[in-house]
PDB file of C-alpha atoms in Angstrom:
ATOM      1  CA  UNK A   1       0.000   0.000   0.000  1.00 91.00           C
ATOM      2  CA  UNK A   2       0.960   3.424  -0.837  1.00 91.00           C
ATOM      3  CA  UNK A   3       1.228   5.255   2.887  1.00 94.00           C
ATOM      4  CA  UNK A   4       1.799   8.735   2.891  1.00 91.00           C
ATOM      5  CA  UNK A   5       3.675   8.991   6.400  1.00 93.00           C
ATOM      6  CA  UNK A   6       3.043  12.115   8.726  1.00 89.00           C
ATOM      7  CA  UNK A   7       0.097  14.609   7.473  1.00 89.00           C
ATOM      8  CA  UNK A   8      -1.352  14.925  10.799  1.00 90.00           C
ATOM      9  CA  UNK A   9       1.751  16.692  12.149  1.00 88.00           C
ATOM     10  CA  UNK A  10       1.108  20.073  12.078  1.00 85.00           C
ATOM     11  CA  UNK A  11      -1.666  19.016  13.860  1.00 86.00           C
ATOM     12  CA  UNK A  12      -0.312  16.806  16.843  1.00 86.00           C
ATOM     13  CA  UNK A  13       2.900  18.379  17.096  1.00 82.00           C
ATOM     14  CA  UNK A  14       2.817  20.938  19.860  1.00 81.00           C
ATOM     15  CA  UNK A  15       5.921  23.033  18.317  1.00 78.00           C
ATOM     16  CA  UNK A  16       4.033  23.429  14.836  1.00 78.00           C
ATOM     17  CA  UNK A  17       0.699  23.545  16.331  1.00 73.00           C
ATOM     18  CA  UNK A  18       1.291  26.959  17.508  1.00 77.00           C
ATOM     19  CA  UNK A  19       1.358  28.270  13.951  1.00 77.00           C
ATOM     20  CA  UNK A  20      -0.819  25.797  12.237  1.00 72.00           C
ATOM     21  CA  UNK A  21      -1.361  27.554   8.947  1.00 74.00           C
ATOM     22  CA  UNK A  22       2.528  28.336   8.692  1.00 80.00           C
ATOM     23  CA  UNK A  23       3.161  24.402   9.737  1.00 76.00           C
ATOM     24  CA  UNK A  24       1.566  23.537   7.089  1.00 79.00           C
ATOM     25  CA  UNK A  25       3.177  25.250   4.064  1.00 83.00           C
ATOM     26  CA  UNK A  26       6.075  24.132   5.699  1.00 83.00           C
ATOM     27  CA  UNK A  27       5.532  20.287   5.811  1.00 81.00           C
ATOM     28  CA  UNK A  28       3.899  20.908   2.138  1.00 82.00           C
ATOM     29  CA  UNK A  29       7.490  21.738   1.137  1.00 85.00           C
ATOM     30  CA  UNK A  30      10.033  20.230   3.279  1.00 86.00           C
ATOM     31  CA  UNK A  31       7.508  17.373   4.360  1.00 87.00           C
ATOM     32  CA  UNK A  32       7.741  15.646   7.690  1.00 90.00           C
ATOM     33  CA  UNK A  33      10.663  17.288  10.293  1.00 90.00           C
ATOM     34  CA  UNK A  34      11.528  15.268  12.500  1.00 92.00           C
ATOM     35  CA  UNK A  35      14.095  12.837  11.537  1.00 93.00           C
ATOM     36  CA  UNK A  36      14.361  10.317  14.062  1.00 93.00           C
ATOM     37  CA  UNK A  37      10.325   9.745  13.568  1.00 94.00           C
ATOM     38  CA  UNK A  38      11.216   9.738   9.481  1.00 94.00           C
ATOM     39  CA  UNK A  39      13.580   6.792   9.625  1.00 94.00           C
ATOM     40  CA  UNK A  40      11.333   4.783  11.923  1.00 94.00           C
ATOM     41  CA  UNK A  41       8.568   5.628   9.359  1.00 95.00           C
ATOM     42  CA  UNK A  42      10.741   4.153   6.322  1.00 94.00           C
ATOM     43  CA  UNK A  43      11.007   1.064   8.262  1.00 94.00           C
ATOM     44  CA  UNK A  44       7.691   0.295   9.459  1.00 96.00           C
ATOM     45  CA  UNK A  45       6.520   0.979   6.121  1.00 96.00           C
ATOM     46  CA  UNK A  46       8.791  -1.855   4.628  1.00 94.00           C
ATOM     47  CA  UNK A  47       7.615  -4.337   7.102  1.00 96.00           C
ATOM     48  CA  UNK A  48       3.562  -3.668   7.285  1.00 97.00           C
ATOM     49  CA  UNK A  49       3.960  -4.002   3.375  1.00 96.00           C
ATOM     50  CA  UNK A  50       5.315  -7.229   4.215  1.00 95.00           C
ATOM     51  CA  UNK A  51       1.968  -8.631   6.050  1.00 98.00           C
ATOM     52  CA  UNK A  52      -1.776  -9.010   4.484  1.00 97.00           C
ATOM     53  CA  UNK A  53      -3.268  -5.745   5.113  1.00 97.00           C
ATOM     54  CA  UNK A  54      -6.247  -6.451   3.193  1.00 94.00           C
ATOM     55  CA  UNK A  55      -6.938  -9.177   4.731  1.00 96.00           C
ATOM     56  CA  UNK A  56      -6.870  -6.997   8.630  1.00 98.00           C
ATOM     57  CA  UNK A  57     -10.211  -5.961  10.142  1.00 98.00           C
ATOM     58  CA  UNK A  58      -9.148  -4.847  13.403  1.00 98.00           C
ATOM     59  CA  UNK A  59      -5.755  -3.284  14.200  1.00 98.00           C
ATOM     60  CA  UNK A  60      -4.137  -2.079  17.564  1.00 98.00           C
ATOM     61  CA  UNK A  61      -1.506   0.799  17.535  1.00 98.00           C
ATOM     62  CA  UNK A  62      -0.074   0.128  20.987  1.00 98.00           C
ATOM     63  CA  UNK A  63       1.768   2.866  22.682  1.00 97.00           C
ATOM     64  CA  UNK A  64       0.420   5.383  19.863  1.00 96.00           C
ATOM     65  CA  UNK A  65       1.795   8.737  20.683  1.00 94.00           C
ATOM     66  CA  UNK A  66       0.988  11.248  18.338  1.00 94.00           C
ATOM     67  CA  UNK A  67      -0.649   8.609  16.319  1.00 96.00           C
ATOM     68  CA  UNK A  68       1.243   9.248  13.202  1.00 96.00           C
ATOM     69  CA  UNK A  69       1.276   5.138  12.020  1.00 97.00           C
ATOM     70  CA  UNK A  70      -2.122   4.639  12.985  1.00 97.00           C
ATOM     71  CA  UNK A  71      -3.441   7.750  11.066  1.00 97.00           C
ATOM     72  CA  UNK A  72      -1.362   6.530   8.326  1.00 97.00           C
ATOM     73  CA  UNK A  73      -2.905   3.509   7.992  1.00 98.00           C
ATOM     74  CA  UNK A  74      -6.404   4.874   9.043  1.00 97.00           C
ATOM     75  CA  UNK A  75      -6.780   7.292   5.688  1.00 96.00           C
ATOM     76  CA  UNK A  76      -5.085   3.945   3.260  1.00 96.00           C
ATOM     77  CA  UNK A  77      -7.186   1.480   5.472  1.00 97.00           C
ATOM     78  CA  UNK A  78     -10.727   2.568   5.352  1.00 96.00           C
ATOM     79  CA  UNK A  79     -12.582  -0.834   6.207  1.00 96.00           C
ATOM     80  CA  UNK A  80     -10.276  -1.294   8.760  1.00 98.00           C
ATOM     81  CA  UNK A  81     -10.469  -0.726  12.467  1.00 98.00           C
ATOM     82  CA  UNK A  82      -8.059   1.395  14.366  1.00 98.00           C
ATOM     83  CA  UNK A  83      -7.586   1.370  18.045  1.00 98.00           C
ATOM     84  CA  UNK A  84      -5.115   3.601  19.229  1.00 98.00           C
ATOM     85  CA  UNK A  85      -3.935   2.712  22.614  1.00 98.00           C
ATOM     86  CA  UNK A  86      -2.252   5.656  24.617  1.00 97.00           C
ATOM     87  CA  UNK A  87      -1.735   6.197  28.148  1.00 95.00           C
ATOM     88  CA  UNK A  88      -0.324  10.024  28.557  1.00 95.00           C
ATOM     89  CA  UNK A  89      -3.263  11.837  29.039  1.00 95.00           C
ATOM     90  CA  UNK A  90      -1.545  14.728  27.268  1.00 94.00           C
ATOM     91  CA  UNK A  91      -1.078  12.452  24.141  1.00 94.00           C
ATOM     92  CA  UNK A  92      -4.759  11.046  24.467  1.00 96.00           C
ATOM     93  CA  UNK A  93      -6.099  14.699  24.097  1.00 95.00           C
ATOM     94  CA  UNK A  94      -3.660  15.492  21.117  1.00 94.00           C
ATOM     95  CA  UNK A  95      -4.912  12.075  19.863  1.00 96.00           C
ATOM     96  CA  UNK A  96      -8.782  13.070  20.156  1.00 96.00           C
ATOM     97  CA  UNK A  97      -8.415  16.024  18.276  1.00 94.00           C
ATOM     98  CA  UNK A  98      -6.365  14.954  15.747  1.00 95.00           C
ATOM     99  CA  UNK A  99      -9.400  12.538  15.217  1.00 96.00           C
ATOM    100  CA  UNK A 100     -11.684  15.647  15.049  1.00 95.00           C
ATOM    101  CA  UNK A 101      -9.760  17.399  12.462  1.00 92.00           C
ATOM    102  CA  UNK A 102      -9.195  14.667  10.034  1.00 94.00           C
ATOM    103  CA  UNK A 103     -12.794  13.133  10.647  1.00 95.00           C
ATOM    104  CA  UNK A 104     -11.379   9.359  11.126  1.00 97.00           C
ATOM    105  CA  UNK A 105     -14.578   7.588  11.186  1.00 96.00           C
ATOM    106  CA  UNK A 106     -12.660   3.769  11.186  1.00 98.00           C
ATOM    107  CA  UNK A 107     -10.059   5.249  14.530  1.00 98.00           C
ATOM    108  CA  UNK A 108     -10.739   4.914  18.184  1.00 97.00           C
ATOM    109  CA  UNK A 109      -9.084   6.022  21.219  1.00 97.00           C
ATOM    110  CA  UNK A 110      -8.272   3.838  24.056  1.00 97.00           C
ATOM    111  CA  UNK A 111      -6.664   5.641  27.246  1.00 96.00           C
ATOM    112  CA  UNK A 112      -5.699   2.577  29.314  1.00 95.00           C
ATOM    113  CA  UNK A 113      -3.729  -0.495  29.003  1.00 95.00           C
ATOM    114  CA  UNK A 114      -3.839  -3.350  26.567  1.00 97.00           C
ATOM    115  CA  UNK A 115      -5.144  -5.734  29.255  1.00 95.00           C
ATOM    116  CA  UNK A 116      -8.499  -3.606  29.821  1.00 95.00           C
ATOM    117  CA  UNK A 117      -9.597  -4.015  26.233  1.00 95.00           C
ATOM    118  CA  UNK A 118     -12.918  -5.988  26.517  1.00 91.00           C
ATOM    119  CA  UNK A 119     -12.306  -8.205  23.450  1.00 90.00           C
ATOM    120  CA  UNK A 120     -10.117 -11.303  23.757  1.00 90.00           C
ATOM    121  CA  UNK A 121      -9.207 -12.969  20.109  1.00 89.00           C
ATOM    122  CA  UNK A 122      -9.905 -10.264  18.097  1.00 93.00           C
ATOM    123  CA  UNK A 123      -7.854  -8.547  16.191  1.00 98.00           C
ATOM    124  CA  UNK A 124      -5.269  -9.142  13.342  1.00 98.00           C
ATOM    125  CA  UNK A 125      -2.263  -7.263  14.073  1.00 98.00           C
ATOM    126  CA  UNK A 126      -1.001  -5.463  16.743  1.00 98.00           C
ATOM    127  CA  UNK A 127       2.361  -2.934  16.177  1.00 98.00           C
ATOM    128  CA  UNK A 128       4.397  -1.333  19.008  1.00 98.00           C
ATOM    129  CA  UNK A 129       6.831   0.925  17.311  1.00 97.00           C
ATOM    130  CA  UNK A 130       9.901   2.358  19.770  1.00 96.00           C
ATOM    131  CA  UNK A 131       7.397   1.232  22.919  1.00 97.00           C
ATOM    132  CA  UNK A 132       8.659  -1.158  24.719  1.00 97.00           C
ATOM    133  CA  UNK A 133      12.416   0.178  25.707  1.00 97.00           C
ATOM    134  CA  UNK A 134       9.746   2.652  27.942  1.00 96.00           C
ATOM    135  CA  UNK A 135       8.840  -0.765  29.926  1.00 96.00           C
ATOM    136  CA  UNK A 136      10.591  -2.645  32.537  1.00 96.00           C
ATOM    137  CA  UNK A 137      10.788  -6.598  30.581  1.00 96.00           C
ATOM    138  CA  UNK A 138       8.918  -7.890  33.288  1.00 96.00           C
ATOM    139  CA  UNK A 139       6.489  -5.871  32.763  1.00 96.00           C
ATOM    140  CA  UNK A 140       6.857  -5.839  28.787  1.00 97.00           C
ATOM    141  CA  UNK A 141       2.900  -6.674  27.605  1.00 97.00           C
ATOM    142  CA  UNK A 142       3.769  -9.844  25.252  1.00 98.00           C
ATOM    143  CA  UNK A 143       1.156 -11.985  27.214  1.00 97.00           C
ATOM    144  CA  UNK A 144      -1.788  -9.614  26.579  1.00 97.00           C
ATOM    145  CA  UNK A 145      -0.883  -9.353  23.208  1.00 98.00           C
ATOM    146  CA  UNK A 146      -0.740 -12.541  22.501  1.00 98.00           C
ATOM    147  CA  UNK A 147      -4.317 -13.151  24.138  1.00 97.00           C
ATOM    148  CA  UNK A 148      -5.735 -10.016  21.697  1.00 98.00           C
ATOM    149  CA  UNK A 149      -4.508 -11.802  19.056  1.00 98.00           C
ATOM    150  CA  UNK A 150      -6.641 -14.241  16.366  1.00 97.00           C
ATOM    151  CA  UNK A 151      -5.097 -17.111  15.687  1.00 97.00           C
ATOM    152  CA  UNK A 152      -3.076 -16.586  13.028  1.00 98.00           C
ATOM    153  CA  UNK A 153      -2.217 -12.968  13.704  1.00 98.00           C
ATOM    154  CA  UNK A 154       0.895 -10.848  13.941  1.00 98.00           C
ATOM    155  CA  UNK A 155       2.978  -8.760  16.487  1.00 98.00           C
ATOM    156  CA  UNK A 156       5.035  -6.380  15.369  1.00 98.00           C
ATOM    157  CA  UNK A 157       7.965  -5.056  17.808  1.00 98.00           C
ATOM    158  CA  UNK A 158      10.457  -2.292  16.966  1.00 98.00           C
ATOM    159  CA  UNK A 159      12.863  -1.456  19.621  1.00 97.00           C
ATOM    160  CA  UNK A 160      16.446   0.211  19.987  1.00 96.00           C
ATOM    161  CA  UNK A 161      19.342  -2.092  20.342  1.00 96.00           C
ATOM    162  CA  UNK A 162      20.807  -2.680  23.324  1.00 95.00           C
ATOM    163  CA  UNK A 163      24.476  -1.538  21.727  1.00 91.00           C
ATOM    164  CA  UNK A 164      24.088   2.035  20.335  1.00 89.00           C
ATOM    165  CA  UNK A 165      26.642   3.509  17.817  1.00 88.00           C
ATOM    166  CA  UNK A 166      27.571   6.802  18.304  1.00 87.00           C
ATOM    167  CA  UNK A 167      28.882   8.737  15.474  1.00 89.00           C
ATOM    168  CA  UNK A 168      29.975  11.907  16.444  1.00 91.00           C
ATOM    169  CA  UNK A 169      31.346  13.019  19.813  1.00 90.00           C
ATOM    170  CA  UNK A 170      29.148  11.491  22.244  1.00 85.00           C
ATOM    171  CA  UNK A 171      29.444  14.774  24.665  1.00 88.00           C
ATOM    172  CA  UNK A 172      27.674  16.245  22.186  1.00 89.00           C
ATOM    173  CA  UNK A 173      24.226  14.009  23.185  1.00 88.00           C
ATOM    174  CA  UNK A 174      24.937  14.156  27.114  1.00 87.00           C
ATOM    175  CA  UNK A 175      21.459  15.713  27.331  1.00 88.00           C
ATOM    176  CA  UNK A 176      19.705  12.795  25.340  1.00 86.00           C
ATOM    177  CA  UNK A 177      21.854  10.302  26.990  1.00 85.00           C
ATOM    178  CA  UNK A 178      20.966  11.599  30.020  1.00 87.00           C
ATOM    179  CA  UNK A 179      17.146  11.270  29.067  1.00 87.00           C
ATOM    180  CA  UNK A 180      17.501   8.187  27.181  1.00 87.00           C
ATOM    181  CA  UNK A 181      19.154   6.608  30.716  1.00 86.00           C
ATOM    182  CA  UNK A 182      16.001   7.724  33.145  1.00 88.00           C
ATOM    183  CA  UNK A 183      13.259   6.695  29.734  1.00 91.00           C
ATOM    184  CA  UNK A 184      15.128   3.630  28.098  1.00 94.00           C
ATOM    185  CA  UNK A 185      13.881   1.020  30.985  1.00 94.00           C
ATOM    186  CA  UNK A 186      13.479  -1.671  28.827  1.00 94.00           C
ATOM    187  CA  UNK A 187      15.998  -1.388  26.373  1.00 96.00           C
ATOM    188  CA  UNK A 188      17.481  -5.206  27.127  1.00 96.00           C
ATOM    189  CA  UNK A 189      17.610  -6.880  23.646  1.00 97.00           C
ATOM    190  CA  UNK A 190      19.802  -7.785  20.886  1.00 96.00           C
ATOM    191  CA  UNK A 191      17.797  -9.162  18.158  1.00 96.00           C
ATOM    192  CA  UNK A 192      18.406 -12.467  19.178  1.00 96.00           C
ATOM    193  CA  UNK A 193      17.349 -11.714  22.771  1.00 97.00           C
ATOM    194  CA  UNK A 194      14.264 -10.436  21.278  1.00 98.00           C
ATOM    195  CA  UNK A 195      13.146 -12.834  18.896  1.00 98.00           C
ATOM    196  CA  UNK A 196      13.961 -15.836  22.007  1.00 98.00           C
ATOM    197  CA  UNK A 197      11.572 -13.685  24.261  1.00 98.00           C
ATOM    198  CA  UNK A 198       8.822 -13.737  21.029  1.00 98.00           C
ATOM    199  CA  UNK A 199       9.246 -17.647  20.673  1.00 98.00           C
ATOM    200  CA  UNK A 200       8.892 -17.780  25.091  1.00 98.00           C
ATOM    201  CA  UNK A 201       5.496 -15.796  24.736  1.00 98.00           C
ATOM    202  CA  UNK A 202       4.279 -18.479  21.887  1.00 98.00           C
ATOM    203  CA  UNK A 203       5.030 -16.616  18.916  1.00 98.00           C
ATOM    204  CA  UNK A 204       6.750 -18.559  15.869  1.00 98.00           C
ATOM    205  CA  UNK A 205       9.155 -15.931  14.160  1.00 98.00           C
ATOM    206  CA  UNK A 206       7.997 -14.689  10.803  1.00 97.00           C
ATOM    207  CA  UNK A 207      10.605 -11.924  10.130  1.00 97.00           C
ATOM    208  CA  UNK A 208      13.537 -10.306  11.901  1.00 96.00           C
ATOM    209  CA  UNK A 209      16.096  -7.778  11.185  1.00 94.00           C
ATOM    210  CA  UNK A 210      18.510  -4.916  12.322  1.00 94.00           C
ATOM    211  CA  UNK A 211      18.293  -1.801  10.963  1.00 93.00           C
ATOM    212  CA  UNK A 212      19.300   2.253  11.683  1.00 93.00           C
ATOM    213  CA  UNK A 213      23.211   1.578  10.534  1.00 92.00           C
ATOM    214  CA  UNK A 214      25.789   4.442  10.161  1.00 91.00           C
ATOM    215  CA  UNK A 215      24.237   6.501   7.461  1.00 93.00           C
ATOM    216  CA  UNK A 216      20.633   6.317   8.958  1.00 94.00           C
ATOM    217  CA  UNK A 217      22.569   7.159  12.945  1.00 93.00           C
ATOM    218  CA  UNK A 218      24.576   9.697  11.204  1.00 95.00           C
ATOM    219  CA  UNK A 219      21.264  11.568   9.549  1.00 95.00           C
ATOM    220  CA  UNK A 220      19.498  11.731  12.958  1.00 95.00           C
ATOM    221  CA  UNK A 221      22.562  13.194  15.253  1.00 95.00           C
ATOM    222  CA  UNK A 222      23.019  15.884  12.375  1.00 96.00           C
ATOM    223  CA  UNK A 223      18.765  16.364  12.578  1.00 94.00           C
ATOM    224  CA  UNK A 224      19.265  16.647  16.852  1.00 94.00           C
ATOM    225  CA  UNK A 225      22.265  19.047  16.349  1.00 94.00           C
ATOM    226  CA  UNK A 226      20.592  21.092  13.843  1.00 93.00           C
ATOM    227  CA  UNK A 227      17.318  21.145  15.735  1.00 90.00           C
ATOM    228  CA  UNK A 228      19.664  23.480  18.786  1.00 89.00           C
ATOM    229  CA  UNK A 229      20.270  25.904  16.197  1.00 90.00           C
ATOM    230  CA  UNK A 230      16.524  27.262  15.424  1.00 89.00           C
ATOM    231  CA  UNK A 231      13.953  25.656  13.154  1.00 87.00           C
ATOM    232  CA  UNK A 232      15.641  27.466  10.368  1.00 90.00           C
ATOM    233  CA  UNK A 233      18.878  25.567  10.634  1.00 94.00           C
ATOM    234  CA  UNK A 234      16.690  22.697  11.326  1.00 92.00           C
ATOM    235  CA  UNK A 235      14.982  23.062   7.974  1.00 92.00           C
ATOM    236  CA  UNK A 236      18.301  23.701   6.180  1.00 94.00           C
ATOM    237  CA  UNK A 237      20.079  20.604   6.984  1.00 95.00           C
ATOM    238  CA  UNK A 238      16.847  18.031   6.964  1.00 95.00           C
ATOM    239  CA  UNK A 239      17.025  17.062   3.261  1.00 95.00           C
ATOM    240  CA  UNK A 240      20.424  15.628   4.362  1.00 96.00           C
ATOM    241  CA  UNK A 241      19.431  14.105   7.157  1.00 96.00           C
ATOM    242  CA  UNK A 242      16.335  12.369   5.017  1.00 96.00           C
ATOM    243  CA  UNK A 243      18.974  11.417   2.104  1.00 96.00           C
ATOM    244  CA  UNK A 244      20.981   9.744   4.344  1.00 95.00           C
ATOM    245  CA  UNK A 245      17.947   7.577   6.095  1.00 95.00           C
ATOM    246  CA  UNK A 246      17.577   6.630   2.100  1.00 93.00           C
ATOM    247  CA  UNK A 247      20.595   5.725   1.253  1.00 93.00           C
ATOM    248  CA  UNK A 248      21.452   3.872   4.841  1.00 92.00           C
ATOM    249  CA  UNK A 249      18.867   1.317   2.717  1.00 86.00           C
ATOM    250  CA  UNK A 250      21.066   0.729   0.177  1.00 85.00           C
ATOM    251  CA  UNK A 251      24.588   0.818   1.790  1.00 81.00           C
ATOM    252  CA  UNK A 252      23.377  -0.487   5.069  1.00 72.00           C
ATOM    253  CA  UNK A 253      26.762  -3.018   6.073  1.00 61.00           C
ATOM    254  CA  UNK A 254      26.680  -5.325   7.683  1.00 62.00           C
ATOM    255  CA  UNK A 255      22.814  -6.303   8.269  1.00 69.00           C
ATOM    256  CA  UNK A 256      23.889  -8.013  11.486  1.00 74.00           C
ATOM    257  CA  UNK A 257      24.348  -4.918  13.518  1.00 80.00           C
ATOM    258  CA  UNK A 258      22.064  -1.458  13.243  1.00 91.00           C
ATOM    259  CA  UNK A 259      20.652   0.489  16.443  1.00 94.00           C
ATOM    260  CA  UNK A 260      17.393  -0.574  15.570  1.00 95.00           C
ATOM    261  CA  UNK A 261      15.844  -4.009  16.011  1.00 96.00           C
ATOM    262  CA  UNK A 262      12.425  -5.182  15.351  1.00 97.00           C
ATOM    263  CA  UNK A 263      10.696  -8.382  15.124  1.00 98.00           C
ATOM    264  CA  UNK A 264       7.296  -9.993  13.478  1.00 98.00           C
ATOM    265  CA  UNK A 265       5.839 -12.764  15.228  1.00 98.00           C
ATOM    266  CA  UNK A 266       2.783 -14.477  14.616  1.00 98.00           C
ATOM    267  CA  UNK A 267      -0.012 -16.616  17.096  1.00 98.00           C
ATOM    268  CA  UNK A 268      -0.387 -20.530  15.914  1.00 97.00           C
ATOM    269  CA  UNK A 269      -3.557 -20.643  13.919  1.00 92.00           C
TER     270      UNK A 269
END
């Protein structure tokens, strides 16, 4: 399917919010800003492409955020169901009114956890996109996924890799570090690690892969430097930073390694 990633942004983003009309022209021209949210966008695309969308009736955005994939899907998807499932009350409200706006008819909002969903068995694919590193792994909701699940439907985890490669001077991230180090909980896996903890839960393994290697890392520290300097600088420097997410596809060496995992498991029919 043909997904056009990010048109709700100017919406849900509460820098670009503030000048909505101006946001606009902007992501018209330059199209979606933020980089690290870009490359994870490139990749999910790839993989969902990968699955039997037409065949989905009911689909769970776990952890949604801003919404962005869900959204995505919604406007390509129009028989399907959406239910985003978000927690932040902050992030439910930008959700809700994103909703509004757009007049998603096929999207719903859930503000609690995956657990409290009333329907057992029910829906075809669930995705968790740069979710879980925010949980302790005991905690990590594989079970209740699994239990949402058909028979015969898919989980789809994307996570960062335990090892991170740092391009530049890593004094220059101290901040992020420093954020990534109080957020980054559950950040525990290799790929290996994960797909072993998607065959404990029940799953059988229907794809795997690394992915975010130097070109795509390299793209998003220039995007977080350039983002210091003023959106102006920001806006300079992002065709760059999106070039380089492209051609990390093509010159991505060796596949083994990447700061990016994610895994695609599916429930026994």
């Amino acid at each position: 399917m043909n997904f056009s990633y990010g048109k709700t942004q100017y919406v849900a983003s509460d820098r670009m919010k503030r000048s909505p009309f101006l946001s606009k022209m902007v992501y018209n021209v330059f199209g979606y800003t933020n980089v690290g949210n870009y490359a994870r966008s490139r990749v999910f695309i790839r993989l969902v492409n990968s699955l039997p969308l037409s065949s989905f009736k009911k689909i769970i955005d776990l952890g949604a955020g801003l919404g962005e994939f869900t959204f995505m899907m919604a406007e390509e998807m129009p028989q399907t169901k959406f239910t985003a499932i978000e927690i932040l009350p902050e992030r439910v409200s930008t959700l809700k009114q994103v909703v509004t706006k757009f007049n998603f008819k096929n999207v719903e909002i859930f503000s609690d956890k995956i657990e409290k969903l009333p329907e057992s068995a029910a829906y075809d694919f669930i995705f968790a996109v740069d979710v879980f590193e925010h949980i302790h792994k005991e905690d990590m909701p594989f079970k209740d996924c699994f239990e949402k699940l058909k028979p015969g439907g898919y989980l789809l985890v994307k996570i960062p890799n335990i090892k991170q490669t740092t391009l530049l001077p890593e004094s220059l991230f101290e901040d992020h570090q420093e954020w990534l180090e109080h957020e980054h909980v559950g950040q525990v896996y290799d790929l290996n690690g994960l797909k072993q903890r998607f065959i404990d839960e029940g799953f059988t393994i229907e794809h795997s892969s690394n992915t975010d290697g130097m070109l795509s890392r390299i793209g998003w520290e220039i995007g977080f430097l350039s983002k210091k300097g003023g959106s102006a600088i920001q806006l300079l420097f992002l065709p760059l930073c999106k070039a380089l997410v492209h051609l990390d596809r093509v010159f991505y060496f060796p596949r083994n390694t990447g700061n990016a995992i994610q895994v695609i498991g599916r429930k026994p029919a």
